Amino acid sequence: MGRALLIWRLALGDITRRRRQSALLVAMIAATTATLTLSLALQGVTNDPFARTRAATRGPDVSALFEPGFHGTMGTLAQFAALVRSPGVTASSGPYAVARLELIARGYRVRVHAEGRDRDRAQVDQPLLTAGHWTADGGVVIERGFAEALGVHVGDAILLNGRRFAVRGIALTTAMPISDPLIWLTRSDLLALAGGSEPLWESLNLKLSDPAAASAFADARNPPNAAWFLESWQELRADDSQTIANERQVLGIGAVLLAMIAIAGIAVLVGSRMAEQTRRIGLLKAVGGTPGLLATMLLAENLLLASAATVIGVAAGRVIAPELTAPGNSLLGSAGTAAVSAASVALAAALAFAVAIIATLLPALSGARTSTIRALNDPARPPRRHPWAIGLSSRLPAPGLLALRLIARRPRRTLLGMASLTIAVATVIATLMERHTPVLGVRVAGNILAADKQASLEHVATVLSVILVVVAAINLLFVTWATVLDARRPTALARALGATPNQVSTGLAGAQLVPGALAALFGLPAGLVVFGLTAGNPLNADPPIPLLLAVIPATLIAVAALTAIPARVGARRPVAEVLRSE
Amino acid sequence: MTEPILAGGEPILAARTLSKEYGTASALVRAVDDVSLTVNQGESVAIVGPSGCGKSTLLYLLGGLERPTAGTLALDSQPIHDMPESRLARLRRHAVGFVFQAFHLVDELTALENIELPALLAGASPSAARERARDLLEQVDLSDRAAHLPSALSGGQRQRVAIARALANRPRVVLADEPTGNLDSAATTDVLRLFDQLRTAGQTLVVVTHDSRVAATADRLISMRDGAFVDETRLTGGSARSLTEITGLEA
Amino acid sequence: MAEPNELPTPEPLQGYQLRVVQEVLLALLAGEASHGYQLRARLALALGPLAGALNDGQVYVTLSRLEKSGLVGSQRVGQAERPDRKVYSLTRQGRERVDTWLNDVSWPKPAPAEFHLKLVAAAAAGLADPVGIVDRQRRELLVGLAQAQRAALAEPPRSVAALLLEGVVLRLQADLRWLEACARYWNQARER
Ligand SMILES: Nc1ncnc2c1ncn2[C@@H]1O[C@H](COP(=O)(O)OP(=O)(O)OP(=O)(O)O)[C@@H](O)[C@H]1O
Ligand SMILES: [Mg+2]
C-alpha cells in the first residue's frame, strides 16, 4: 500500500515537474491515436449506409435504363419492359419516363436526369424522403447529395427547362445508374417538360430471388449494342462508395504519415528524457531505491500519460470523423458517427500503451545497466564529434559556426526533426496537387456532383494536412526546445567567449533552418509521390507550379517563425547562472 | 613573453559602489554589497573569502556576464553596467578572457579547436585563429596534446587549455573563478606557474579563489566577507622578510 | 648574550636545527669521505633559496665538534696551500648515530598552541581584538606565502630545492587555513 502510494507520488511529481514535456508526449500520442481512430472509423463506412439506405428504400438488385435513339442500338421499349418477366425476378417498378433537363438554381446551370414518378409508392426503389413530401404536380424532389451540393432546401424555387418548380422534398436512393444528378417529378410534368423533342428514356427497377447473382443477371442481359443498360446493386454500391474509398486511401496514407511524424517526435522526446531519467534512476538507486521500484514508477508515469493521450485522441477522432465522411450525405445515415467502435478504441489504446512501455523500457534498462556512480557523473548522451562539421563550420561566420556545430552535436535529433518536416511538406504538396486535379478524368463544365465528390476528397486531404502540419509544427517546436535546453551550456559558453545574443539566437534558429530547407527540398518530390499514390488519375493533374515552389520559402518562413521564440529565449538566458550550475 | 608592464597603468576595470541582489523581498540575497575596486593595467588581483561570500558573483559582474543591481562599472574605460547586450558582447571579446573552475571546455572539440573558438567567434580568419591557438598551446606546454579531446586530458591539462583559450583574443584582462578548485597540488602548481608567467608578462589578472596558494601569486589580495571587501593586502613591493626568516630556519 | 634576566630564547628551534645539520653531515659522509666544502655545496643545493639558513662557518664548526666527539675521523691530504686539506669520514659510532637518526620518526610539527593562547588571553583580558590579531597574522603569513610561492615557481623543473619550498608553501597554507578557522571562531565569539 505504502509502496503503491510512493510510486504514485513519485510519478505524479515527475509529471508536474516536467509539464511541458509531458504535454508534448500526450499531444504526440493523441495525434497518432486520433488518426488511427479515424482511419479505422472509415473502414466501416462503405457497407453500412448503403445497406441501410437499400433496405429503407427497397433498393433494386438490378437497375436498368433504356436509352433509345442512339445510332446502331437495338431493342424496343416492349423488349425492355419484358425484362420484368425474366426468370428470377420477384418484384419490379417502372418503367418510369426519364429525361435530361436543364436545372437552374442558386446561380448554377446543371444538366440533370429527371424521373417521372406516380404518387403511389413503388414496390422497388421508393426513394426515402429525408425532408418534405413526395412528388406532386408543380413540385420536384431532389436527391440529397445533389441538394446539398446545390444548397437548396424544401420550399426553394428552381427552374427546369425554364419553368418554375418548387422543391417539395429531399430524398435518398440507391438506384442511380447514371452519373448525372437525379431529381423526381410527376410523370405529367416530365412529359410536359420533355416536350417530345428527344425520345424519352425509361428506367426499370428489379428485385431478384437471388440478390447475390445480380451481376450475372445484368451481364447476361447486357448484349453489346443493346439500347438499354443494366447495372447490379453491387456495381451501384461500388460507384457510390468510390469517393469514400478514395478518402479511405488518403486517410490511410495520412495515418501512416502522421504515425511517422508522431514516432519521430516521440523518439526525440524519449531520447532527450532518457539522459535525465537514467540519471534520476542512478540517483534514486544511490539513496536506496531498487531498480524495480524505479521502473515501476516510470511505467506508472508513462501509462498515465498514455491513458490521457488515448482519451484525447479517441475523442478527437470521434469529433473529426463525421467531418471526413461528408460524402455519406447521398446515403442514409452519417457514416462516421457510429463507426468509432470499441475495437478501434482498444487498438488506439494498445498503440499508446506500446509507446509508453517502450518509453519506459529504454531508460529503465540503461538505468539498471549503468552503475550508480556513472549515472551520476557521466552525461548519458555525450555529444557526437564530427571533424568535418567542425572544420567546415570554422570557415563560417559565427551564427553559421554555431548552427552547424549544434546540428552535428545531435545528428539523430536533427534527422528526426527533418523527417517530420519533410512529411508535413509532402502532405501540403500532395494536398495542393489534389486541389488542382479534376476527378473522373474530365471536369465537365457545370457538373456539380463531380465537383462535390472532388470537394469532399479535397476536404479530407485538407483536414489531414492541417493535422499533419500542426503536429509537425509541435514537433519542430519541441525539437527546437530540446536543442535549446541541450545546448544551454555550449551556448552560454559561446556567449562568455564573445558571441552576441543575436549570433546565438540566429545559430539556434539556423540549426533548424538548414534541416528545414532540406526538408522543403525533399518534401516537394515526396509530395508528388504521395499524390501519385493517392490520386485516382494523377496524369490529369494540372500542377500549380508557382504555388508548389512557393511552399519552399513558406516552409522556411514558418520554421523561422516557430523557432524564433525558443531560440531567442535560449540566447538570452543569464550566462552566469548556466555556467555556475556546473 | 613580452616585457613586464609596470603596474599602476591605466585602469582596466573600475567598479564604483557595485551591488548585486538576487531574489525579492523576503528571500533577498545581497551577493555583492557596495563594492568599489580599480584594477590597473598589468596588475594581478586576487579575491579571497569563504564559500558563498559573493566572489563568483563579483567576478561575473566584472566580466559583464551579470548585470549589477546598483553601482557603475567601467571596462577598458567604457561604462558597461547599462551597455546593451550586443555591444557588451562585442566589447567583451577583446577585453575579457574567462577561466572557470569547471573548465567549461566544449566536449566535442579538441584542445586546439577549443582554444581557437573565441578567435573564430570574434570573426578572425580560420588560419589566423589556428595559428594563434598553436602558439598558445605551445605556451601552456601542451603542443603534444593538440588533437586530444578534453575527456582525454587530465584536470590540470584541461585547465591549461582553458587558460590558453581565455588568452585567444589577447584580452585586456583575464578573469579566473576558482581556477584550481578541481585540481590536486601538482596540477595546481602547473596552473600557478602559468599565472605567474602571465603576471610577469604584464597580463592584467583577477583571480577569485579560496586557495591561498593561488591568492599568493597576485600583487594584491582582497578579502571578502558577506559580499563586501573587508581587507586588502599588497603582496609585492613591500619590505619583505627573507625566505629563511619566513620559514623559521634561522641559523 | 648571557644576561641574567633575559628570557631564554626559544630553545627547540635552534637546537633542532643544529642537530639536523649534524645528522645530515654524518649521513652524507656515510656514502663517501668528503671535503668540508663538498658537504657545504651539497647542503646549499638541497636547500636552494633557503641556503641562507646555513651559516658560512657552520659546516666546519659542526665537523670539528663531531670529530671531537669521535663520530667523524679526518685525514689530511693534498697541497698545503688549499684551505680544505682535510677529508672527513664516518667512524663506527658515527655510523650508529646515522642509523638511529634514519629510523627516528619524530616529526617537527609543533602545535600552534602559543598563538592560540595569545588569542585566548587577549580576549580574556580585553587587551586586544583577537580578530585583529588573526588578521594581522594572516596578512603576515600571506606575504610569506607569496614569497615562498614565487621562489618555488622560480626553481627550475625537477629541482630538489623546489620540493622543500613546496613543503614550506603547503605548511603556510595549512597555517592560513587554521587562521581562517580562528577568524571564524573569534568573529562569532564577538557577536555573542
Ligand atoms: N541565481 C542566484 N539566485 C539566488 N541567489 C544566488 C544566485 N547566485 C548566487 N546566489 C547567492 O549569492 C551568494 C554569493 O554566491 P557566489 O556564488 O558569488 O559565492 P562564492 O563566493 O563564489 O562561493 P563559492 O566559494 O562557494 O563559489 C550566495 O549566497 C548564493 O547563494
Ligand atoms: Mg564561486
GROMACS .gro file of N, CA, C and O in nm, chain C residues 120-156:
model
  148
  953VAL      N    1   4.340   3.364   2.318
  953VAL     CA    2   4.254   3.342   2.435
  953VAL      C    3   4.283   3.448   2.541
  953VAL      O    4   4.190   3.510   2.595
  954ALA      N    5   4.411   3.472   2.564
  954ALA     CA    6   4.449   3.568   2.668
  954ALA      C    7   4.406   3.708   2.631
  954ALA      O    8   4.350   3.782   2.712
  955ALA      N    9   4.429   3.744   2.503
  955ALA     CA   10   4.392   3.879   2.460
  955ALA      C   11   4.243   3.901   2.476
  955ALA      O   12   4.198   4.007   2.518
  956ALA      N   13   4.165   3.798   2.444
  956ALA     CA   14   4.020   3.810   2.455
  956ALA      C   15   3.978   3.819   2.601
  956ALA      O   16   3.895   3.902   2.637
  957ALA      N   17   4.039   3.734   2.684
  957ALA     CA   18   4.000   3.729   2.825
  957ALA      C   19   4.031   3.862   2.893
  957ALA      O   20   3.950   3.913   2.969
  958ALA      N   21   4.146   3.918   2.863
  958ALA     CA   22   4.186   4.041   2.930
  958ALA      C   23   4.125   4.164   2.863
  958ALA      O   24   4.136   4.273   2.916
  959GLY      N   25   4.066   4.144   2.747
  959GLY     CA   26   4.010   4.257   2.674
  959GLY      C   27   4.119   4.353   2.627
  959GLY      O   28   4.094   4.471   2.607
  960LEU      N   29   4.239   4.301   2.615
  960LEU     CA   30   4.352   4.386   2.575
  960LEU      C   31   4.346   4.423   2.428
  960LEU      O   32   4.376   4.535   2.390
  961ALA      N   33   4.314   4.324   2.346
  961ALA     CA   34   4.313   4.347   2.202
  961ALA      C   35   4.207   4.259   2.139
  961ALA      O   36   4.164   4.161   2.199
  962ASP      N   37   4.165   4.299   2.018
  962ASP     CA   38   4.065   4.219   1.946
  962ASP      C   39   4.132   4.098   1.884
  962ASP      O   40   4.221   4.113   1.800
  963PRO      N   41   4.092   3.978   1.924
  963PRO     CA   42   4.156   3.857   1.866
  963PRO      C   43   4.144   3.854   1.714
  963PRO      O   44   4.238   3.814   1.646
  964VAL      N   45   4.032   3.905   1.661
  964VAL     CA   46   4.014   3.903   1.516
  964VAL      C   47   4.120   3.990   1.450
  964VAL      O   48   4.178   3.955   1.347
  965GLY      N   49   4.150   4.103   1.514
  965GLY     CA   50   4.253   4.192   1.461
  965GLY      C   51   4.388   4.122   1.461
  965GLY      O   52   4.464   4.131   1.364
  966ILE      N   53   4.417   4.053   1.569
  966ILE     CA   54   4.544   3.979   1.579
  966ILE      C   55   4.551   3.875   1.468
  966ILE      O   56   4.653   3.862   1.399
  967VAL      N   57   4.441   3.804   1.451
  967VAL     CA   58   4.437   3.699   1.348
  967VAL      C   59   4.460   3.762   1.211
  967VAL      O   60   4.540   3.712   1.132
  968ASP      N   61   4.390   3.872   1.185
  968ASP     CA   62   4.402   3.935   1.053
  968ASP      C   63   4.546   3.978   1.027
  968ASP      O   64   4.598   3.960   0.917
  969ARG      N   65   4.608   4.036   1.128
  969ARG     CA   66   4.746   4.080   1.111
  969ARG      C   67   4.836   3.961   1.081
  969ARG      O   68   4.919   3.962   0.991
  970GLN      N   69   4.815   3.856   1.159
  970GLN     CA   70   4.897   3.737   1.141
  970GLN      C   71   4.875   3.678   1.001
  970GLN      O   72   4.968   3.632   0.936
  971ARG      N   73   4.750   3.682   0.960
  971ARG     CA   74   4.714   3.625   0.831
  971ARG      C   75   4.787   3.699   0.719
  971ARG      O   76   4.844   3.639   0.628
  972ARG      N   77   4.783   3.831   0.728
  972ARG     CA   78   4.849   3.912   0.627
  972ARG      C   79   4.998   3.879   0.623
  972ARG      O   80   5.057   3.863   0.516
  973GLU      N   81   5.055   3.864   0.744
  973GLU     CA   82   5.198   3.833   0.753
  973GLU      C   83   5.226   3.700   0.682
  973GLU      O   84   5.316   3.690   0.600
  974LEU      N   85   5.146   3.600   0.717
  974LEU     CA   86   5.169   3.468   0.658
  974LEU      C   87   5.145   3.471   0.506
  974LEU      O   88   5.216   3.406   0.431
  975LEU      N   89   5.046   3.549   0.463
  975LEU     CA   90   5.017   3.557   0.320
  975LEU      C   91   5.133   3.616   0.243
  975LEU      O   92   5.171   3.566   0.137
  976VAL      N   93   5.191   3.723   0.299
  976VAL     CA   94   5.307   3.782   0.233
  976VAL      C   95   5.418   3.678   0.226
  976VAL      O   96   5.482   3.662   0.121
  977GLY      N   97   5.437   3.605   0.335
  977GLY     CA   98   5.537   3.499   0.336
  977GLY      C   99   5.506   3.393   0.232
  977GLY      O  100   5.592   3.350   0.155
  978LEU      N  101   5.381   3.353   0.229
  978LEU     CA  102   5.338   3.251   0.133
  978LEU      C  103   5.367   3.299  -0.010
  978LEU      O  104   5.417   3.223  -0.093
  979ALA      N  105   5.332   3.427  -0.035
  979ALA     CA  106   5.355   3.480  -0.170
  979ALA      C  107   5.501   3.468  -0.206
  979ALA      O  108   5.536   3.426  -0.318
  980GLN      N  109   5.589   3.499  -0.111
  980GLN     CA  110   5.732   3.493  -0.141
  980GLN      C  111   5.778   3.350  -0.164
  980GLN      O  112   5.850   3.321  -0.259
  981ALA      N  113   5.735   3.262  -0.075
  981ALA     CA  114   5.776   3.123  -0.087
  981ALA      C  115   5.724   3.064  -0.218
  981ALA      O  116   5.794   2.992  -0.290
  982GLN      N  117   5.601   3.101  -0.248
  982GLN     CA  118   5.538   3.054  -0.371
  982GLN      C  119   5.619   3.099  -0.492
  982GLN      O  120   5.648   3.022  -0.583
  983ARG      N  121   5.656   3.226  -0.492
  983ARG     CA  122   5.731   3.277  -0.606
  983ARG      C  123   5.867   3.210  -0.617
  983ARG      O  124   5.911   3.175  -0.726
  984ALA      N  125   5.931   3.192  -0.502
  984ALA     CA  126   6.062   3.126  -0.503
  984ALA      C  127   6.046   2.985  -0.559
  984ALA      O  128   6.126   2.938  -0.639
  985ALA      N  129   5.936   2.917  -0.517
  985ALA     CA  130   5.913   2.780  -0.564
  985ALA      C  131   5.894   2.779  -0.715
  985ALA      O  132   5.948   2.694  -0.786
  986LEU      N  133   5.814   2.877  -0.765
  986LEU     CA  134   5.787   2.878  -0.908
  986LEU      C  135   5.912   2.917  -0.988
  986LEU      O  136   5.925   2.880  -1.105
  987ALA      N  137   6.004   2.988  -0.922
  987ALA     CA  138   6.126   3.030  -0.993
  987ALA      C  139   6.226   2.915  -1.005
  987ALA      O  140   6.318   2.922  -1.086
  988GLU      N  141   6.211   2.813  -0.925
  988GLU     CA  142   6.302   2.699  -0.932
  988GLU      C  143   6.285   2.628  -1.066
  988GLU      O  144   6.174   2.619  -1.119
  989PRO      N  145   6.393   2.578  -1.121
  989PRO     CA  146   6.379   2.500  -1.244
  989PRO      C  147   6.301   2.372  -1.217
  989PRO      O  148   6.295   2.326  -1.103
   0.00000   0.00000   0.00000
